[in-house]
PDB file of C-alpha atoms in Angstrom:
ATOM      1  CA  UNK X  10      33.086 -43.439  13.788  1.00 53.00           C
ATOM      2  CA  UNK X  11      32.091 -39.276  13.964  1.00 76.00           C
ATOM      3  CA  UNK X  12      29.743 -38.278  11.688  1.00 83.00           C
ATOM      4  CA  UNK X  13      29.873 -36.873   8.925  1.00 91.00           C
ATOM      5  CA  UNK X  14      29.253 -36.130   4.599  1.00 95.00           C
ATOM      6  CA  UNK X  15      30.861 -39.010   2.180  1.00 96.00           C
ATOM      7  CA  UNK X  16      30.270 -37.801  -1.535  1.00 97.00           C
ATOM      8  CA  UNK X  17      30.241 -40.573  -4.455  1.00 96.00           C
ATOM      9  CA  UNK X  18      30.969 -39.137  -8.449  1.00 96.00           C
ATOM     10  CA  UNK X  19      29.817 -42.094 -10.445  1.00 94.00           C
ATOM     11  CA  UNK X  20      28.268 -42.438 -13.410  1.00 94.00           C
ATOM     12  CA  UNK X  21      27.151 -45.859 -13.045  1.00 93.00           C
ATOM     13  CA  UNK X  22      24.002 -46.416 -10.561  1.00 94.00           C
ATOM     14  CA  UNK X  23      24.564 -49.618  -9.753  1.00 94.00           C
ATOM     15  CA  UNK X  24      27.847 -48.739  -8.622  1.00 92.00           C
ATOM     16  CA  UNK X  25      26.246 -45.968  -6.826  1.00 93.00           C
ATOM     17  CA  UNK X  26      23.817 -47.928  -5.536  1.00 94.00           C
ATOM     18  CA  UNK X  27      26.538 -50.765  -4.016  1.00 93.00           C
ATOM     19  CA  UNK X  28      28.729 -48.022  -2.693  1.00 91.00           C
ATOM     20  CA  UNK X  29      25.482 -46.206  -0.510  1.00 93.00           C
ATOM     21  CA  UNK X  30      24.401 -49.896   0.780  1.00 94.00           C
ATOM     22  CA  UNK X  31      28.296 -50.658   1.851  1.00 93.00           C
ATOM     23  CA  UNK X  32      28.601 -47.147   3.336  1.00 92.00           C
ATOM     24  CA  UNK X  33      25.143 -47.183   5.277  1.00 92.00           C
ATOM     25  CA  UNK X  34      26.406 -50.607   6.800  1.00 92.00           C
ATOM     26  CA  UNK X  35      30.040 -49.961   7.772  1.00 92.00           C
ATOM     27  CA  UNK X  36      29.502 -46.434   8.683  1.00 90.00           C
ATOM     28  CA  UNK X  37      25.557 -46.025   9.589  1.00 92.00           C
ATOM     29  CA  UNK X  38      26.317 -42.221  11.266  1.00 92.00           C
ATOM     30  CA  UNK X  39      27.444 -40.579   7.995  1.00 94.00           C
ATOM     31  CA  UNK X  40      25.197 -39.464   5.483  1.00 95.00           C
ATOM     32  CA  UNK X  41      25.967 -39.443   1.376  1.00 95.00           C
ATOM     33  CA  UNK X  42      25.394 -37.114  -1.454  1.00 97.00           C
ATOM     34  CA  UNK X  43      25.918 -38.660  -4.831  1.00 96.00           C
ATOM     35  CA  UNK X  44      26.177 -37.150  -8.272  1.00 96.00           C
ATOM     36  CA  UNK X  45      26.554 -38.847 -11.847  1.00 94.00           C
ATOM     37  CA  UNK X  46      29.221 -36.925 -13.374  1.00 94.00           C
ATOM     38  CA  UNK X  47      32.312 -34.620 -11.841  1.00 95.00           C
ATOM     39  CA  UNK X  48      29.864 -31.331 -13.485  1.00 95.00           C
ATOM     40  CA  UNK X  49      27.168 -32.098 -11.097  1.00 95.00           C
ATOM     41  CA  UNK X  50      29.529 -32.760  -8.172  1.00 97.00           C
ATOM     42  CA  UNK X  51      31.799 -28.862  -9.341  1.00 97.00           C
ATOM     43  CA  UNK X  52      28.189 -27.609  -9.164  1.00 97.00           C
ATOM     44  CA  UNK X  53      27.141 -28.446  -6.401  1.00 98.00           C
ATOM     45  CA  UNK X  54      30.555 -27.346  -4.280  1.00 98.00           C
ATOM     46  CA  UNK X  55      31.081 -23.891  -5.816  1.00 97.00           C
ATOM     47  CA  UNK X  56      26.968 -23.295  -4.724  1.00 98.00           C
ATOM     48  CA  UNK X  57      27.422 -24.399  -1.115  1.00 98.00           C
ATOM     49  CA  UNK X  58      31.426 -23.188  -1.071  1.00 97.00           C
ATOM     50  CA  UNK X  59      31.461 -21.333   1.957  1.00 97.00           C
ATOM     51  CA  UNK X  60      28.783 -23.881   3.978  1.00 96.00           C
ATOM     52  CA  UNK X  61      31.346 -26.388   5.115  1.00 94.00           C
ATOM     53  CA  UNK X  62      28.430 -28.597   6.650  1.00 95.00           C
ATOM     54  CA  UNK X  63      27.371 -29.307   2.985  1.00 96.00           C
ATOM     55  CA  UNK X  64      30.621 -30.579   1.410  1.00 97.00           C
ATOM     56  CA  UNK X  65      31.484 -33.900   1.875  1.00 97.00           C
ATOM     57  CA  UNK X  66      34.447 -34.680   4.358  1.00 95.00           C
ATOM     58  CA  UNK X  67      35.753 -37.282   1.577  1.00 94.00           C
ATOM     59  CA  UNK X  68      34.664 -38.087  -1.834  1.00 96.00           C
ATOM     60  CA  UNK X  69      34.846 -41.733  -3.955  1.00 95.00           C
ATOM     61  CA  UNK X  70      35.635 -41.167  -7.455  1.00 94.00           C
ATOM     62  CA  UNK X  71      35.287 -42.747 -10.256  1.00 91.00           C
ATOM     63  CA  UNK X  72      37.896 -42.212 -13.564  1.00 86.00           C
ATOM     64  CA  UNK X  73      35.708 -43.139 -16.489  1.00 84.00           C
ATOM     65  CA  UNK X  74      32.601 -41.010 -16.978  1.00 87.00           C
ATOM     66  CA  UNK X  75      31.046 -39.109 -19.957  1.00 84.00           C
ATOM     67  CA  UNK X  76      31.622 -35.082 -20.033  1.00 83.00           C
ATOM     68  CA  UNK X  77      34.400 -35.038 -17.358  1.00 88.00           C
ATOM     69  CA  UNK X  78      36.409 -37.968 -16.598  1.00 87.00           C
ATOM     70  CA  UNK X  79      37.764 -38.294 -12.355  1.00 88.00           C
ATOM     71  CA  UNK X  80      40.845 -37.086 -13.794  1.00 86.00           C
ATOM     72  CA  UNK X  81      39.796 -34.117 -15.361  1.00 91.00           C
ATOM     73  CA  UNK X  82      37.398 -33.485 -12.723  1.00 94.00           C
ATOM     74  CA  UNK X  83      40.219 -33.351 -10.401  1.00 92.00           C
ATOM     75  CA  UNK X  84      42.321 -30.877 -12.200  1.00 91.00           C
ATOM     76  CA  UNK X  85      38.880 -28.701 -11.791  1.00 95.00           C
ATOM     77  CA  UNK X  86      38.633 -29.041  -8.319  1.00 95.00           C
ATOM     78  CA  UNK X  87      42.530 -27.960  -7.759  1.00 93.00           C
ATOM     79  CA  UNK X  88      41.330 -24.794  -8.719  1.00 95.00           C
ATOM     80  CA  UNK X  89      38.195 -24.522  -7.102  1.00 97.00           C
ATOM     81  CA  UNK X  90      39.569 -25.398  -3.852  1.00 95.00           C
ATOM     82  CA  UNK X  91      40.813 -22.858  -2.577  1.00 96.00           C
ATOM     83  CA  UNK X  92      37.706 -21.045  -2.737  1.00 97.00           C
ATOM     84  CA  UNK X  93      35.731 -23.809  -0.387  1.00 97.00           C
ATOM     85  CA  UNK X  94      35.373 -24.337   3.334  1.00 95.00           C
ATOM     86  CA  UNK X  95      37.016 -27.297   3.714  1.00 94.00           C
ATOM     87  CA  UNK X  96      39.247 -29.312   2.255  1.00 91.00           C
ATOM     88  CA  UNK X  97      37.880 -32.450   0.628  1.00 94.00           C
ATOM     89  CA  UNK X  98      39.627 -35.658   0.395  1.00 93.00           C
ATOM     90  CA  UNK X  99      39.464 -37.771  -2.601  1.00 93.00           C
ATOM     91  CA  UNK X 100      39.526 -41.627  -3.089  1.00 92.00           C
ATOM     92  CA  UNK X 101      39.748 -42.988  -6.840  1.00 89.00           C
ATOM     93  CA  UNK X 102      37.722 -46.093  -7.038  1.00 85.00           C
ATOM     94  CA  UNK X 103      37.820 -47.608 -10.726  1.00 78.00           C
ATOM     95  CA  UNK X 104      36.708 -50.756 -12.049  1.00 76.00           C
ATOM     96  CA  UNK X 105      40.174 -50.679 -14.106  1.00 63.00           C
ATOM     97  CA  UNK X 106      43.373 -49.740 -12.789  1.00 57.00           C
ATOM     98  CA  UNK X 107      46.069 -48.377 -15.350  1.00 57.00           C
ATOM     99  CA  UNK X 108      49.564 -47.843 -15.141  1.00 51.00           C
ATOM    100  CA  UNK X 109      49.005 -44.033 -16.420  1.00 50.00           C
ATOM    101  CA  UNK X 110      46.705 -43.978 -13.619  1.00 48.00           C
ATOM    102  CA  UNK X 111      48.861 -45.388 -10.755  1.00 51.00           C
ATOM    103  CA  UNK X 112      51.377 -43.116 -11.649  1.00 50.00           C
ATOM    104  CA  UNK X 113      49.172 -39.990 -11.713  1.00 53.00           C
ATOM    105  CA  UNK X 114      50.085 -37.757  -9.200  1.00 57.00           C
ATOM    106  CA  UNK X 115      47.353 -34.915  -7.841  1.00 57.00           C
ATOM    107  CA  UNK X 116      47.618 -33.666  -4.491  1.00 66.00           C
ATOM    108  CA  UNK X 117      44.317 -33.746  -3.879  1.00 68.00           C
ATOM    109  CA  UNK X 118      43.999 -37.343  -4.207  1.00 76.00           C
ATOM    110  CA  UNK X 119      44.733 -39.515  -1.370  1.00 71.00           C
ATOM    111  CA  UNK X 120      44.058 -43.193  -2.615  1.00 76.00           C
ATOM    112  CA  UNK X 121      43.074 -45.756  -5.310  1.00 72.00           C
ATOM    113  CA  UNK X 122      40.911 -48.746  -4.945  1.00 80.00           C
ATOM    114  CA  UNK X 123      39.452 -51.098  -7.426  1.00 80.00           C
ATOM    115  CA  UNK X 124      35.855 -52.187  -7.591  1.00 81.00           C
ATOM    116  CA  UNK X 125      33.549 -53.745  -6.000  1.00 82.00           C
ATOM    117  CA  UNK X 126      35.320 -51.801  -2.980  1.00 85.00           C
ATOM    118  CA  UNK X 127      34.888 -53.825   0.139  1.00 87.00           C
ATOM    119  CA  UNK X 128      33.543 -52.678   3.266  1.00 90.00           C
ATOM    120  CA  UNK X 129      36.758 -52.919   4.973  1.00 91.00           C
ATOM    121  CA  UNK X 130      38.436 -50.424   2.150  1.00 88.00           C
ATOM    122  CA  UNK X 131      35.562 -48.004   3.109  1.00 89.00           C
ATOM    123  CA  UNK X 132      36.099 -48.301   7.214  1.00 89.00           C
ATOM    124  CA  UNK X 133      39.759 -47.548   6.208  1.00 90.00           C
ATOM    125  CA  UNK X 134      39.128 -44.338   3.810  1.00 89.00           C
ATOM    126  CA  UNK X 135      36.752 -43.198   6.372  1.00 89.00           C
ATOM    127  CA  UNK X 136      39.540 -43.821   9.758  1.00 88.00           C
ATOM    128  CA  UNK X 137      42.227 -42.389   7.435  1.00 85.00           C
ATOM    129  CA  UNK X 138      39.878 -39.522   6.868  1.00 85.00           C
ATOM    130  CA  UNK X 139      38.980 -38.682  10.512  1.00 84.00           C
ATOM    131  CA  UNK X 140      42.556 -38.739  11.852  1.00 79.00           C
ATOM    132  CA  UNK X 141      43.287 -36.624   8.900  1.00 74.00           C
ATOM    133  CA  UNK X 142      40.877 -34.081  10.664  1.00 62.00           C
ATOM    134  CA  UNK X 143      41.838 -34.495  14.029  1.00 60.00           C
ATOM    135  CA  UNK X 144      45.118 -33.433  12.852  1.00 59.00           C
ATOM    136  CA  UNK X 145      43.805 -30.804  10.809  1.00 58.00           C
ATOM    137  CA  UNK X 146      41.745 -29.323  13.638  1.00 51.00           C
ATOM    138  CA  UNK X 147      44.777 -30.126  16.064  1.00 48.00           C
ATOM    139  CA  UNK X 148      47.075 -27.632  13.951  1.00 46.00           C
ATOM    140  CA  UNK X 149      43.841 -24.987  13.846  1.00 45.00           C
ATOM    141  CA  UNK X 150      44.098 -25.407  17.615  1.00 42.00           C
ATOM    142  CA  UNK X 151      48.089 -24.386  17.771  1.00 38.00           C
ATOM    143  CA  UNK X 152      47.579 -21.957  15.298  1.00 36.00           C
ATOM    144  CA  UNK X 153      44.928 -19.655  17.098  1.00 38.00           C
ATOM    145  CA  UNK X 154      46.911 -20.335  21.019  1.00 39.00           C
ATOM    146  CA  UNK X 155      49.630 -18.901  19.230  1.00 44.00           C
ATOM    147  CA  UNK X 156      47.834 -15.634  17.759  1.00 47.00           C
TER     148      UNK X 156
END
């Protein structure tokens, strides 16, 4: 595994503090930024927009939270997007799983898991990440040969 910026939105610090423990042992080269609510985590994006180093390459989210739930937050980040660096990709991660929720479609969201997520569900949101950006970088590649 590369290195690289995994971002947790979660109200609940125990849940934080499980996810940063799992992470540091399945994937010891990346390095975490956490925030309790989706405000913090808006915040903290549109400051550092154009510093790609210091937005996370994926981001675990949770759905229920005080002042903006994942959902919400998501809707927020669609339009804040286009205005960052990079694109992030986002993981739900909920200690309850709805059917409203399963059938929620945002395009910025790339996967549910329930809680406590297991170590092997991280190692696969982080591969599925970096051969997202391999093929990212791979079309970046084509794209300036070609100009």
């Amino acid at each position: 595994m590369k290195n690289g910026l995994i971002a947790i939105i979660d109200n609940d610090e125990l849940d934080r503090h499980i996810y940063k423990k799992i992470i540091l042992l399945t994937c010891p080269t990346y390095q975490l930024i956490e925030f309790s609510n989706g405000l913090e985590a808006l915040q903290y994006f549109r400051r550092n927009a154009d510093v790609s180093s210091k937005l996370p390459d994926l981001l675990l989210l949770d759905l229920r939270m005080p002042h903006l739930s994942g959902w919400q937050y998501l809707e927020q980040y669609g339009k804040l997007k286009p205005m960052l660096s990079k694109s992030i990709r986002h993981y739900v991660c909920t200690s309850s799983m709805e059917r409203s929720d399963i059938n929620f479609k945002n395009e910025n969201l790339h996967g549910y898991y329930v809680k406590p997520i297991s170590p092997q569900n991280i190692r696969k949101i982080v591969e599925d990440t970096e051969g997202q950006l391999r093929v990212d970088n791979l079309g970046d590649d084509i794209t300036a040969s070609e100009e």
